[in-house]
Structures are given as C-alpha cells and as structure tokens.
mmCIF file of C-alpha atoms in Angstrom:
data_model
loop_
_atom_site.group_PDB
_atom_site.id
_atom_site.type_symbol
_atom_site.label_atom_id
_atom_site.label_comp_id
_atom_site.label_asym_id
_atom_site.label_seq_id
_atom_site.Cartn_x
_atom_site.Cartn_y
_atom_site.Cartn_z
ATOM 1 C CA MET A 1 -28.756 -20.699 -6.805
ATOM 2 C CA VAL A 2 -27.113 -19.365 -3.669
ATOM 3 C CA TYR A 3 -23.738 -17.684 -4.203
ATOM 4 C CA PRO A 4 -20.905 -20.120 -3.271
ATOM 5 C CA TYR A 5 -19.385 -18.005 -0.512
ATOM 6 C CA ALA A 6 -17.404 -20.778 1.183
ATOM 7 C CA SER A 7 -15.868 -22.067 -2.043
ATOM 8 C CA LYS A 8 -14.700 -18.561 -2.968
ATOM 9 C CA PHE A 9 -12.872 -18.238 0.328
ATOM 10 C CA ARG A 10 -11.343 -21.701 -0.153
ATOM 11 C CA GLU A 11 -10.214 -20.793 -3.678
ATOM 12 C CA ALA A 12 -8.542 -17.617 -2.452
ATOM 13 C CA LEU A 13 -6.684 -19.458 0.297
ATOM 14 C CA SER A 14 -5.760 -22.308 -2.037
ATOM 15 C CA GLY A 15 -4.176 -19.825 -4.410
ATOM 16 C CA LEU A 16 -2.024 -18.386 -1.626
ATOM 17 C CA LYS A 17 -0.934 -21.840 -0.523
ATOM 18 C CA GLY A 18 -0.140 -22.872 -4.084
ATOM 19 C CA GLU A 19 2.185 -19.889 -4.472
ATOM 20 C CA GLY A 20 3.860 -20.592 -1.133
ATOM 21 C CA ARG A 21 2.608 -17.247 0.215
ATOM 22 C CA TYR A 22 0.177 -18.531 2.855
ATOM 23 C CA ARG A 23 1.138 -16.981 6.181
ATOM 24 C CA VAL A 24 1.476 -19.173 9.261
ATOM 25 C CA PHE A 25 1.757 -17.458 12.634
ATOM 26 C CA THR A 26 4.473 -18.866 14.863
ATOM 27 C CA ASP A 27 3.291 -19.532 18.419
ATOM 28 C CA ILE A 28 6.035 -18.235 20.717
ATOM 29 C CA VAL A 29 6.535 -16.773 24.172
ATOM 30 C CA ARG A 30 9.484 -14.433 24.552
ATOM 31 C CA ALA A 31 11.602 -15.103 27.624
ATOM 32 C CA ARG A 32 11.654 -11.966 29.754
ATOM 33 C CA GLY A 33 15.197 -11.098 30.776
ATOM 34 C CA ASN A 34 16.622 -13.581 28.279
ATOM 35 C CA TYR A 35 15.977 -11.817 24.974
ATOM 36 C CA PRO A 36 16.221 -12.913 22.120
ATOM 37 C CA HIS A 37 15.440 -16.384 23.477
ATOM 38 C CA ALA A 38 11.853 -17.618 23.306
ATOM 39 C CA GLU A 39 9.765 -20.765 23.623
ATOM 40 C CA PHE A 40 8.212 -22.183 20.461
ATOM 41 C CA HIS A 41 4.877 -23.948 21.062
ATOM 42 C CA THR A 42 4.171 -26.710 18.554
ATOM 43 C CA GLN A 43 2.098 -29.916 18.653
ATOM 44 C CA GLY A 44 1.524 -29.715 22.388
ATOM 45 C CA ALA A 45 5.213 -29.288 23.222
ATOM 46 C CA THR A 46 7.649 -26.404 23.606
ATOM 47 C CA ARG A 47 11.206 -25.992 22.430
ATOM 48 C CA PRO A 48 13.765 -23.179 22.779
ATOM 49 C CA ILE A 49 14.440 -20.917 19.814
ATOM 50 C CA VAL A 50 16.373 -17.736 19.054
ATOM 51 C CA VAL A 51 14.320 -14.915 17.530
ATOM 52 C CA TRP A 52 16.061 -13.328 14.516
ATOM 53 C CA CYS A 53 13.201 -11.342 12.985
ATOM 54 C CA SER A 54 11.836 -9.093 15.720
ATOM 55 C CA ASN A 55 11.383 -5.372 15.129
ATOM 56 C CA ASP A 56 12.134 -4.809 18.820
ATOM 57 C CA TYR A 57 15.496 -3.688 17.490
ATOM 58 C CA LEU A 58 17.038 -2.602 20.786
ATOM 59 C CA GLY A 59 15.306 -5.045 23.131
ATOM 60 C CA MET A 60 13.500 -2.171 24.862
ATOM 61 C CA GLY A 61 10.395 -4.334 25.244
ATOM 62 C CA GLN A 62 12.421 -6.201 27.877
ATOM 63 C CA HIS A 63 14.205 -3.217 29.430
ATOM 64 C CA PRO A 64 13.839 -3.017 33.247
ATOM 65 C CA LYS A 65 12.872 0.682 33.109
ATOM 66 C CA VAL A 66 10.089 -0.034 30.627
ATOM 67 C CA VAL A 67 8.749 -3.061 32.479
ATOM 68 C CA GLN A 68 8.838 -1.213 35.804
ATOM 69 C CA ALA A 69 7.042 1.814 34.362
ATOM 70 C CA MET A 70 4.285 -0.404 32.993
ATOM 71 C CA HIS A 71 3.884 -2.209 36.324
ATOM 72 C CA GLU A 72 3.620 1.114 38.140
ATOM 73 C CA ALA A 73 1.102 2.476 35.635
ATOM 74 C CA ILE A 74 -1.204 -0.520 35.871
ATOM 75 C CA ASP A 75 -1.075 -0.295 39.674
ATOM 76 C CA THR A 76 -1.904 3.417 39.446
ATOM 77 C CA ALA A 77 -4.376 3.671 36.571
ATOM 78 C CA GLY A 78 -5.544 0.140 35.769
ATOM 79 C CA ALA A 79 -5.456 -1.684 32.451
ATOM 80 C CA GLY A 80 -7.383 0.335 29.880
ATOM 81 C CA ALA A 81 -7.795 3.953 28.852
ATOM 82 C CA GLY A 82 -11.575 3.833 29.152
ATOM 83 C CA GLY A 83 -12.468 5.580 25.916
ATOM 84 C CA THR A 84 -11.376 7.834 23.101
ATOM 85 C CA ARG A 85 -9.082 10.766 23.841
ATOM 86 C CA ASN A 86 -12.165 13.022 23.691
ATOM 87 C CA ILE A 87 -14.288 10.861 25.996
ATOM 88 C CA SER A 88 -12.428 9.908 29.181
ATOM 89 C CA GLY A 89 -9.463 8.261 27.400
ATOM 90 C CA ASN A 90 -7.020 11.163 27.733
ATOM 91 C CA THR A 91 -4.582 10.648 30.601
ATOM 92 C CA HIS A 92 -1.523 12.441 31.881
ATOM 93 C CA TYR A 93 0.589 9.581 30.476
ATOM 94 C CA HIS A 94 -0.601 10.459 26.956
ATOM 95 C CA VAL A 95 0.053 14.167 27.463
ATOM 96 C CA GLU A 96 3.578 13.547 28.761
ATOM 97 C CA LEU A 97 4.407 11.116 25.962
ATOM 98 C CA GLU A 98 3.284 13.507 23.237
ATOM 99 C CA ALA A 99 5.426 16.245 24.780
ATOM 100 C CA GLU A 100 8.467 13.935 24.819
ATOM 101 C CA LEU A 101 7.953 12.935 21.175
ATOM 102 C CA ALA A 102 7.537 16.542 20.040
ATOM 103 C CA ASP A 103 10.755 17.424 21.878
ATOM 104 C CA LEU A 104 12.553 14.421 20.368
ATOM 105 C CA HIS A 105 11.911 15.719 16.845
ATOM 106 C CA GLY A 106 12.169 19.422 17.621
ATOM 107 C CA LYS A 107 8.532 20.018 16.656
ATOM 108 C CA ASP A 108 5.762 22.022 18.307
ATOM 109 C CA ALA A 109 3.485 19.079 18.989
ATOM 110 C CA ALA A 110 2.872 15.371 18.542
ATOM 111 C CA LEU A 111 -0.189 13.149 18.317
ATOM 112 C CA LEU A 112 -0.520 9.513 19.403
ATOM 113 C CA PHE A 113 -2.242 6.767 17.412
ATOM 114 C CA THR A 114 -2.852 3.110 18.197
ATOM 115 C CA SER A 115 -0.226 1.932 15.682
ATOM 116 C CA GLY A 116 2.245 3.166 13.103
ATOM 117 C CA TYR A 117 -0.022 1.783 10.382
ATOM 118 C CA VAL A 118 -2.938 3.844 11.683
ATOM 119 C CA SER A 119 -0.864 7.013 12.023
ATOM 120 C CA ASN A 120 0.199 6.795 8.358
ATOM 121 C CA ASP A 121 -3.165 5.742 6.979
ATOM 122 C CA THR A 122 -5.155 8.261 9.011
ATOM 123 C CA THR A 123 -2.858 11.257 8.600
ATOM 124 C CA LEU A 124 -2.390 10.916 4.852
ATOM 125 C CA ALA A 125 -6.105 10.311 4.277
ATOM 126 C CA THR A 126 -7.077 13.299 6.429
ATOM 127 C CA LEU A 127 -4.817 15.666 4.515
ATOM 128 C CA ALA A 128 -7.312 15.380 1.638
ATOM 129 C CA LYS A 129 -9.927 17.152 3.780
ATOM 130 C CA LEU A 130 -7.534 19.862 4.819
ATOM 131 C CA LEU A 131 -5.757 20.565 1.502
ATOM 132 C CA PRO A 132 -8.210 20.284 -1.425
ATOM 133 C CA GLY A 133 -6.479 19.403 -4.677
ATOM 134 C CA LEU A 134 -3.352 18.133 -2.939
ATOM 135 C CA ILE A 135 -1.061 15.990 -5.102
ATOM 136 C CA ILE A 136 0.930 13.379 -3.201
ATOM 137 C CA PHE A 137 4.288 12.310 -4.644
ATOM 138 C CA SER A 138 5.024 8.876 -3.196
ATOM 139 C CA ASP A 139 8.214 6.815 -3.353
ATOM 140 C CA ALA A 140 7.653 3.539 -5.210
ATOM 141 C CA LEU A 141 8.753 1.481 -2.194
ATOM 142 C CA ASN A 142 6.682 3.239 0.459
ATOM 143 C CA HIS A 143 5.060 1.039 3.102
ATOM 144 C CA ALA A 144 1.569 -0.410 2.634
ATOM 145 C CA SER A 145 0.186 1.913 5.334
ATOM 146 C CA MET A 146 1.276 4.962 3.343
ATOM 147 C CA ILE A 147 -0.116 3.499 0.131
ATOM 148 C CA GLU A 148 -3.452 2.819 1.821
ATOM 149 C CA GLY A 149 -3.584 6.293 3.366
ATOM 150 C CA ILE A 150 -2.997 7.873 -0.023
ATOM 151 C CA ARG A 151 -5.631 5.626 -1.605
ATOM 152 C CA HIS A 152 -8.160 6.442 1.122
ATOM 153 C CA SER A 153 -7.513 10.153 0.609
ATOM 154 C CA GLY A 154 -8.881 9.958 -2.924
ATOM 155 C CA LEU A 155 -6.223 12.473 -3.918
ATOM 156 C CA GLU A 156 -4.162 12.513 -7.070
ATOM 157 C CA LYS A 157 -1.003 10.482 -6.518
ATOM 158 C CA ARG A 158 2.199 10.346 -8.487
ATOM 159 C CA ILE A 159 4.668 7.562 -7.813
ATOM 160 C CA PHE A 160 8.328 8.337 -8.368
ATOM 161 C CA LYS A 161 11.039 5.736 -8.834
ATOM 162 C CA HIS A 162 12.628 4.635 -5.600
ATOM 163 C CA ASN A 163 15.085 7.286 -4.335
ATOM 164 C CA ASP A 164 15.279 8.708 -7.878
ATOM 165 C CA MET A 165 15.567 12.483 -7.523
ATOM 166 C CA GLU A 166 15.557 13.103 -11.274
ATOM 167 C CA ASP A 167 12.231 11.338 -11.633
ATOM 168 C CA LEU A 168 10.800 13.140 -8.609
ATOM 169 C CA GLU A 169 11.904 16.539 -9.926
ATOM 170 C CA ALA A 170 10.440 15.859 -13.364
ATOM 171 C CA GLN A 171 7.091 15.027 -11.788
ATOM 172 C CA LEU A 172 7.167 18.036 -9.454
ATOM 173 C CA LYS A 173 8.054 20.318 -12.361
ATOM 174 C CA ALA A 174 5.041 19.073 -14.315
ATOM 175 C CA ALA A 175 2.617 20.096 -11.541
ATOM 176 C CA PRO A 176 1.379 23.709 -11.345
ATOM 177 C CA LEU A 177 3.371 25.726 -8.792
ATOM 178 C CA GLU A 178 0.218 26.950 -7.042
ATOM 179 C CA THR A 179 -1.126 23.396 -6.544
ATOM 180 C CA PRO A 180 -0.601 22.000 -3.008
ATOM 181 C CA LYS A 181 1.941 19.184 -3.048
ATOM 182 C CA LEU A 182 3.284 16.648 -0.545
ATOM 183 C CA ILE A 183 6.334 14.381 -0.925
ATOM 184 C CA ALA A 184 5.946 11.169 1.106
ATOM 185 C CA PHE A 185 8.967 8.956 1.708
ATOM 186 C CA GLU A 186 10.678 6.760 4.296
ATOM 187 C CA SER A 187 13.895 7.235 6.218
ATOM 188 C CA VAL A 188 14.779 3.518 6.234
ATOM 189 C CA TYR A 189 13.186 1.142 3.732
ATOM 190 C CA SER A 190 12.846 -1.900 5.925
ATOM 191 C CA MET A 191 13.026 -4.694 3.339
ATOM 192 C CA ASP A 192 16.151 -3.472 1.496
ATOM 193 C CA GLY A 193 17.623 -1.525 4.385
ATOM 194 C CA ASP A 194 18.525 1.573 2.365
ATOM 195 C CA PHE A 195 18.018 5.200 3.400
ATOM 196 C CA GLY A 196 15.813 7.895 1.920
ATOM 197 C CA PRO A 197 17.773 10.981 0.741
ATOM 198 C CA CYS A 198 16.320 13.474 3.219
ATOM 199 C CA ASN A 199 18.141 16.643 2.224
ATOM 200 C CA GLU A 200 17.816 16.055 -1.508
ATOM 201 C CA ILE A 201 14.062 15.600 -1.137
ATOM 202 C CA CYS A 202 13.806 18.711 1.038
ATOM 203 C CA ASP A 203 15.751 20.673 -1.598
ATOM 204 C CA LEU A 204 13.187 19.702 -4.224
ATOM 205 C CA ALA A 205 10.291 20.397 -1.858
ATOM 206 C CA GLU A 206 11.537 23.921 -1.257
ATOM 207 C CA LYS A 207 12.199 24.486 -4.958
ATOM 208 C CA TYR A 208 8.703 23.416 -6.033
ATOM 209 C CA GLY A 209 6.640 24.524 -3.033
ATOM 210 C CA ALA A 210 5.859 21.080 -1.585
ATOM 211 C CA MET A 211 5.412 19.841 1.972
ATOM 212 C CA THR A 212 7.450 16.874 3.215
ATOM 213 C CA TYR A 213 6.210 13.774 5.045
ATOM 214 C CA ILE A 214 8.754 11.270 6.359
ATOM 215 C CA ASP A 215 8.050 7.807 7.757
ATOM 216 C CA GLU A 216 10.734 7.317 10.441
ATOM 217 C CA VAL A 217 9.290 3.997 11.623
ATOM 218 C CA HIS A 218 12.546 2.082 11.101
ATOM 219 C CA GLY A 219 14.767 5.049 11.959
ATOM 220 C CA VAL A 220 13.413 6.592 15.137
ATOM 221 C CA GLY A 221 15.270 5.489 18.254
ATOM 222 C CA LEU A 222 18.054 4.030 16.104
ATOM 223 C CA TYR A 223 19.696 6.978 14.332
ATOM 224 C CA GLY A 224 20.493 10.610 14.977
ATOM 225 C CA PRO A 225 21.064 12.607 18.152
ATOM 226 C CA ARG A 226 18.958 11.150 21.000
ATOM 227 C CA GLY A 227 17.493 8.661 18.528
ATOM 228 C CA ALA A 228 15.493 11.342 16.717
ATOM 229 C CA GLY A 229 15.884 9.464 13.417
ATOM 230 C CA VAL A 230 17.630 9.595 10.074
ATOM 231 C CA ALA A 231 16.386 13.105 9.253
ATOM 232 C CA ALA A 232 18.005 14.341 12.474
ATOM 233 C CA ARG A 233 21.197 12.414 11.668
ATOM 234 C CA ASP A 234 21.274 14.168 8.290
ATOM 235 C CA ASN A 235 20.551 17.601 9.831
ATOM 236 C CA ALA A 236 17.281 17.762 7.913
ATOM 237 C CA MET A 237 14.683 17.412 10.682
ATOM 238 C CA HIS A 238 13.892 21.143 10.716
ATOM 239 C CA ARG A 239 13.110 20.886 6.991
ATOM 240 C CA ILE A 240 10.526 18.108 7.424
ATOM 241 C CA ASP A 241 6.902 19.189 7.832
ATOM 242 C CA ILE A 242 5.416 15.959 9.201
ATOM 243 C CA VAL A 243 7.357 13.183 10.940
ATOM 244 C CA GLU A 244 5.604 9.853 11.435
ATOM 245 C CA GLY A 245 6.949 7.178 13.730
ATOM 246 C CA THR A 246 6.177 4.052 15.682
ATOM 247 C CA LEU A 247 6.403 3.122 19.333
ATOM 248 C CA ALA A 248 6.558 -0.616 18.577
ATOM 249 C CA LYS A 249 10.021 -1.049 17.080
ATOM 250 C CA ALA A 250 13.039 0.697 18.609
ATOM 251 C CA PHE A 251 10.910 1.808 21.565
ATOM 252 C CA GLY A 252 9.740 -1.770 22.066
ATOM 253 C CA VAL A 253 6.074 -1.379 23.014
ATOM 254 C CA MET A 254 3.095 -0.334 20.820
ATOM 255 C CA GLY A 255 1.568 2.655 19.067
ATOM 256 C CA GLY A 256 2.294 5.285 16.443
ATOM 257 C CA TYR A 257 2.493 9.057 16.220
ATOM 258 C CA ILE A 258 3.096 12.128 14.130
ATOM 259 C CA ALA A 259 5.101 15.212 15.099
ATOM 260 C CA ALA A 260 4.728 18.541 13.326
ATOM 261 C CA SER A 261 3.742 22.176 13.808
ATOM 262 C CA SER A 262 0.970 22.873 16.286
ATOM 263 C CA GLU A 263 -1.378 23.838 13.419
ATOM 264 C CA ILE A 264 -0.843 20.573 11.542
ATOM 265 C CA VAL A 265 -1.152 18.384 14.629
ATOM 266 C CA ASP A 266 -4.258 20.195 15.851
ATOM 267 C CA SER A 267 -5.850 19.889 12.419
ATOM 268 C CA ILE A 268 -5.229 16.127 12.240
ATOM 269 C CA ARG A 269 -6.446 15.759 15.839
ATOM 270 C CA SER A 270 -9.628 17.622 14.977
ATOM 271 C CA PHE A 271 -10.495 16.054 11.615
ATOM 272 C CA ALA A 272 -9.074 12.485 11.538
ATOM 273 C CA PRO A 273 -11.718 9.768 12.056
ATOM 274 C CA GLY A 274 -8.970 7.200 12.704
ATOM 275 C CA PHE A 275 -7.957 9.239 15.736
ATOM 276 C CA ILE A 276 -11.244 10.727 16.914
ATOM 277 C CA PHE A 277 -13.256 7.496 17.038
ATOM 278 C CA THR A 278 -10.614 5.091 18.376
ATOM 279 C CA THR A 279 -10.083 4.129 22.002
ATOM 280 C CA SER A 280 -6.765 5.585 23.068
ATOM 281 C CA LEU A 281 -3.650 3.627 23.948
ATOM 282 C CA SER A 282 -3.714 2.028 27.362
ATOM 283 C CA PRO A 283 -2.025 4.269 29.957
ATOM 284 C CA THR A 284 0.131 1.246 30.761
ATOM 285 C CA ILE A 285 1.458 1.229 27.205
ATOM 286 C CA ALA A 286 1.931 5.005 27.185
ATOM 287 C CA ALA A 287 3.913 4.783 30.433
ATOM 288 C CA GLY A 288 6.150 2.061 29.056
ATOM 289 C CA VAL A 289 6.868 3.999 25.871
ATOM 290 C CA LEU A 290 7.495 7.161 27.884
ATOM 291 C CA ALA A 291 10.197 5.358 29.874
ATOM 292 C CA SER A 292 11.694 3.960 26.670
ATOM 293 C CA VAL A 293 11.808 7.316 24.855
ATOM 294 C CA ARG A 294 13.380 9.026 27.850
ATOM 295 C CA HIS A 295 16.008 6.312 28.215
ATOM 296 C CA LEU A 296 16.992 6.324 24.537
ATOM 297 C CA LYS A 297 17.253 10.107 24.511
ATOM 298 C CA GLU A 298 20.059 9.757 27.048
ATOM 299 C CA SER A 299 21.712 6.465 26.081
ATOM 300 C CA ASN A 300 23.693 5.707 22.918
ATOM 301 C CA VAL A 301 24.847 2.309 24.172
ATOM 302 C CA GLU A 302 22.009 0.364 22.566
ATOM 303 C CA ARG A 303 22.296 2.166 19.205
ATOM 304 C CA GLU A 304 26.056 1.678 18.986
ATOM 305 C CA LYS A 305 25.832 -2.003 19.900
ATOM 306 C CA LEU A 306 23.087 -2.599 17.335
ATOM 307 C CA GLN A 307 25.197 -1.178 14.522
ATOM 308 C CA GLU A 308 28.200 -3.277 15.578
ATOM 309 C CA ARG A 309 26.080 -6.449 15.695
ATOM 310 C CA ALA A 310 24.503 -5.783 12.287
ATOM 311 C CA ALA A 311 27.898 -5.119 10.681
ATOM 312 C CA ARG A 312 29.327 -8.299 12.182
ATOM 313 C CA LEU A 313 26.446 -10.468 10.975
ATOM 314 C CA LYS A 314 26.727 -9.070 7.441
ATOM 315 C CA ARG A 315 30.453 -9.828 7.440
ATOM 316 C CA LEU A 316 29.971 -13.397 8.708
ATOM 317 C CA LEU A 317 27.275 -14.129 6.137
ATOM 318 C CA SER A 318 29.413 -12.748 3.340
ATOM 319 C CA GLU A 319 32.459 -14.730 4.454
ATOM 320 C CA ALA A 320 30.334 -17.898 4.437
ATOM 321 C CA GLY A 321 29.335 -17.250 0.825
ATOM 322 C CA LEU A 322 25.682 -16.653 1.683
ATOM 323 C CA PRO A 323 23.677 -14.177 -0.446
ATOM 324 C CA VAL A 324 23.435 -11.256 1.975
ATOM 325 C CA MET A 325 21.981 -8.283 0.124
ATOM 326 C CA PRO A 326 23.696 -4.867 0.299
ATOM 327 C CA SER A 327 22.252 -2.770 3.131
ATOM 328 C CA PRO A 328 23.750 0.325 4.767
ATOM 329 C CA SER A 329 21.402 0.117 7.761
ATOM 330 C CA HIS A 330 20.756 -2.323 10.610
ATOM 331 C CA VAL A 331 18.557 -4.535 8.378
ATOM 332 C CA VAL A 332 20.231 -7.743 7.109
ATOM 333 C CA PRO A 333 18.345 -9.271 4.129
ATOM 334 C CA VAL A 334 19.387 -12.634 2.669
ATOM 335 C CA PHE A 335 18.179 -13.351 -0.863
ATOM 336 C CA VAL A 336 16.175 -16.479 -1.756
ATOM 337 C CA GLY A 337 14.184 -15.492 -4.863
ATOM 338 C CA ASP A 338 11.292 -17.960 -4.668
ATOM 339 C CA ALA A 339 8.235 -17.843 -2.402
ATOM 340 C CA ALA A 340 7.831 -21.584 -1.817
ATOM 341 C CA LEU A 341 11.554 -22.047 -1.193
ATOM 342 C CA CYS A 342 11.620 -19.072 1.152
ATOM 343 C CA LYS A 343 8.849 -20.640 3.252
ATOM 344 C CA ALA A 344 10.554 -24.059 3.177
ATOM 345 C CA VAL A 345 13.872 -22.570 4.289
ATOM 346 C CA SER A 346 12.193 -20.621 7.079
ATOM 347 C CA ASP A 347 10.399 -23.758 8.311
ATOM 348 C CA GLU A 348 13.565 -25.855 8.263
ATOM 349 C CA LEU A 349 15.510 -23.223 10.178
ATOM 350 C CA LEU A 350 12.797 -23.115 12.823
ATOM 351 C CA TYR A 351 12.075 -26.831 13.215
ATOM 352 C CA GLN A 352 15.560 -28.217 12.688
ATOM 353 C CA HIS A 353 17.835 -25.466 14.010
ATOM 354 C CA GLY A 354 15.788 -23.398 16.468
ATOM 355 C CA VAL A 355 16.249 -20.269 14.317
ATOM 356 C CA TYR A 356 13.126 -18.141 13.963
ATOM 357 C CA VAL A 357 13.115 -15.912 10.877
ATOM 358 C CA GLN A 358 10.020 -15.262 8.781
ATOM 359 C CA PRO A 359 9.915 -15.526 4.974
ATOM 360 C CA ILE A 360 9.384 -12.183 3.233
ATOM 361 C CA ASN A 361 7.267 -12.764 0.137
ATOM 362 C CA PHE A 362 4.993 -10.807 -2.238
ATOM 363 C CA PRO A 363 3.349 -8.319 -1.747
ATOM 364 C CA THR A 364 5.841 -7.145 0.872
ATOM 365 C CA VAL A 365 8.568 -7.492 -1.775
ATOM 366 C CA PRO A 366 8.202 -7.997 -5.557
ATOM 367 C CA ARG A 367 7.887 -11.550 -6.910
ATOM 368 C CA GLY A 368 11.336 -12.982 -7.534
ATOM 369 C CA LYS A 369 12.812 -10.866 -4.707
ATOM 370 C CA GLU A 370 11.753 -13.124 -1.828
ATOM 371 C CA ARG A 371 14.146 -13.121 1.094
ATOM 372 C CA LEU A 372 14.803 -13.785 4.745
ATOM 373 C CA ARG A 373 15.118 -10.572 6.776
ATOM 374 C CA PHE A 374 17.374 -10.782 9.819
ATOM 375 C CA THR A 375 17.314 -8.107 12.508
ATOM 376 C CA PRO A 376 20.215 -8.613 14.915
ATOM 377 C CA THR A 377 19.949 -6.772 18.223
ATOM 378 C CA PRO A 378 22.448 -5.755 20.899
ATOM 379 C CA PHE A 379 21.612 -9.070 22.597
ATOM 380 C CA HIS A 380 22.507 -11.457 19.771
ATOM 381 C CA THR A 381 25.853 -12.910 20.816
ATOM 382 C CA ASP A 382 28.808 -14.063 18.732
ATOM 383 C CA ALA A 383 27.834 -17.657 19.568
ATOM 384 C CA MET A 384 24.287 -17.093 18.290
ATOM 385 C CA MET A 385 25.655 -15.639 15.063
ATOM 386 C CA LYS A 386 28.000 -18.582 14.615
ATOM 387 C CA ASP A 387 25.084 -21.009 15.084
ATOM 388 C CA LEU A 388 22.936 -19.017 12.645
ATOM 389 C CA VAL A 389 25.560 -18.963 9.887
ATOM 390 C CA ARG A 390 26.193 -22.701 10.328
ATOM 391 C CA ALA A 391 22.453 -23.441 10.081
ATOM 392 C CA LEU A 392 22.019 -21.243 7.007
ATOM 393 C CA ASP A 393 24.992 -22.860 5.304
ATOM 394 C CA GLN A 394 23.550 -26.336 5.886
ATOM 395 C CA VAL A 395 20.077 -25.370 4.639
ATOM 396 C CA TRP A 396 21.459 -23.589 1.568
ATOM 397 C CA THR A 397 23.524 -26.657 0.685
ATOM 398 C CA ALA A 398 20.644 -29.068 1.281
ATOM 399 C CA HIS A 399 18.281 -27.078 -0.958
ATOM 400 C CA ARG A 400 20.981 -26.251 -3.526
ATOM 401 C CA LEU A 401 20.082 -22.594 -3.253
ATOM 402 C CA SER A 402 21.908 -19.899 -5.162
ATOM 403 C CA ARG A 403 24.569 -18.038 -3.202
ATOM 404 C CA ALA A 404 24.356 -14.965 -5.423
ATOM 405 C CA ALA A 405 22.678 -11.920 -3.908
#
C-alpha cells in the first residue's frame, strides 16, 4: 500500500485550523506617501485599511531618501546582485553599508545577510565550527531564529528563565571556567515588549568568562545614540561581543547583519554556509538601507515621535478598559488568551472596521497567551487611534471578551 502522503498533509493542516492557528496571508498594497494606509484586496475588490501591525516602525520604507536611493541604484546597477559575495555579487553598496553598520555599533566590522533570521541562524550555527565545546546559554524567550541557529549548531545549550539573572548565574557557575561559553539574548522581546538587561548580563559574562551575543532586531534604529540600539542606550555596546540586527524593521527595507571584531566577522564570513552560498542582497536594497541608516544616525525626530505615539496608544487603550499588556517599549500588546478568538477578532477588525492587525498565536507565544500586537508609528494620527480604540471596544463587547490583561 502506497503511503498516504496527501492525507497526512491534510491532517496536519486540519489540526492547525481546528486550533484556530491556521495562518492566512492578507493581500494588501501599501500606499506610498500615505503610510500607514493600504489597500486590502479581497474577493475581487479593494477597500482602504489602516495597517497597525507593520514592523516598519519608523515608516522608513516610505521615506523619500530611501526611495530615491533605490531608484538611483537600480538605474546605476540594475536589479540583482548577480551572485554570491564571492562570485560577482559584491558591490560597493555592500561595502559601504557594512562600514556604516560597523560604525553605528562602534565595532571593527559588519557582515550582511539576506535576512535577520538568516544572520541569527547562520552565525550561531557557525560558532560551533569555530569554538569546539561551546555552551550556549539562551534566554527562554529568544526568537525562533536564535533557537534554530543553536539547534543547527549541535552544541550544548542551556536555557535560562527569561531575564532571570539568578538562574543564568547558577547555570554559568555550574559550567567549567575553561569551557567556552556564549550568552545569547535579545534587547527588545518583541511579543511582550520588555528589554533584556544588557549590563547585568555583561557583568555575568565577564565574571564567568563568557562571550555575549545580542539580538538588536527590535532595538536598532529605535533606541540609543544614533539608533545604535538598546545596548548603546544602556552604555553596554562596548561590552557586547556580537551584535545582530535587521535591516527590515526600523530601517524599513530588507536584510540582516552582525557587527563584531574583525576576527569574529572574518571568521563567520569565511566559514558560514548560510553566507558563502547565498546570492547577496540586491544593490538596490543595499542602497536603500544605506540611505536609511545614514538618515537615522542624524535624525532623532522619528524615534521621539514613535515613543510618543506608543505611549499615547497605551494610555487610550487603558482608559477604554481594554486589556493592554504592560510594555516599556514601543510594542503595544493587547491580551486575548484564545487562539480561535484571536483570529476571529483580527478578522472582524479587518473586514468590519478596516483595522489590520494580525493574531499572535502559538508557537510565537505560549498557548493561553494569545494576543493582538499593535505597532504604532510616527504616522498613526490621533484620529486613527480614536477609530482603533472605538473598533476594539465594539469587538470586545460583541465577543464578551475579558478586559483583564
């Protein structure tokens, strides 16, 4: 009897749908120059919506300097890179961008990847080749890309309780001093919106002879002098061995990177299959990011406005009795607590109110912690916030949802 391949796939998908965790991609076109407005394409028609869940936190994907730089690059160099960095895919745009990123973080060098996911996965996995016997101490809430990189490394891993320095120290103390060690953590945990304790982790790293690896994906461009991230804000950047970041969130385009000492960067460049065998970022993308990084190094306007908008939205939600979860950062999570309900609420907001916010379900967050994750930007107006709170209040009442966070 032939193995029932098709039925196995159907069973897997049916299970997701039964739990309310089946992901549906929303077909939209962002309106250039009118961010965060977009057109929602559904059943052969379009309707206007407001995007409330984009990671383009500062709207840099729409910034005139970024758009102009990309136009100029495509006119100059064409669309694609033409190969890997080793085989014809290395351009002056890539070289300039890496220099800007290294300077941003005060490091010797930087290395570009095709995404933040790839930069985490590839770098952490490659460290296994370079540091035999390395033990990686990983925060319990680290991103999936970090978890996968650690898994692909085949190294010994030890998971410490989220932001729990006592647990981390106990685990570090139990490892032999001469054993190579790496502490991997995030600067901003994007689902809860809390910060990693940079200096406290660096203190423990120095005490127990460990390297430090920080994921600044949700911090770079948004915090610290020139947007260098949370570690820079906390005066800890010089204590971090490897900084990983993205070019797709605050910088508004695409790609990932690491910044570190010249020896570390050159070693990853020379030994990482996820870098060596991948076609490099398009020079058009590199040019756009380059313009974005340079602008945000000089301008605090976007960062300051983002923080004001996030604080205002949290206050309005709280005043309306909606279950906004505590968050010291720019992330605004609203608690639902059930996967199917979270999807239903998201759908109703989109179809009935023109509010686009995606449900956040397991495995992104634990079961029972499902939520909507709002990311206000400098371009979300008071009127948009008023409309959002009114829509949420109506949906919460209609579904008899709990208002306790």
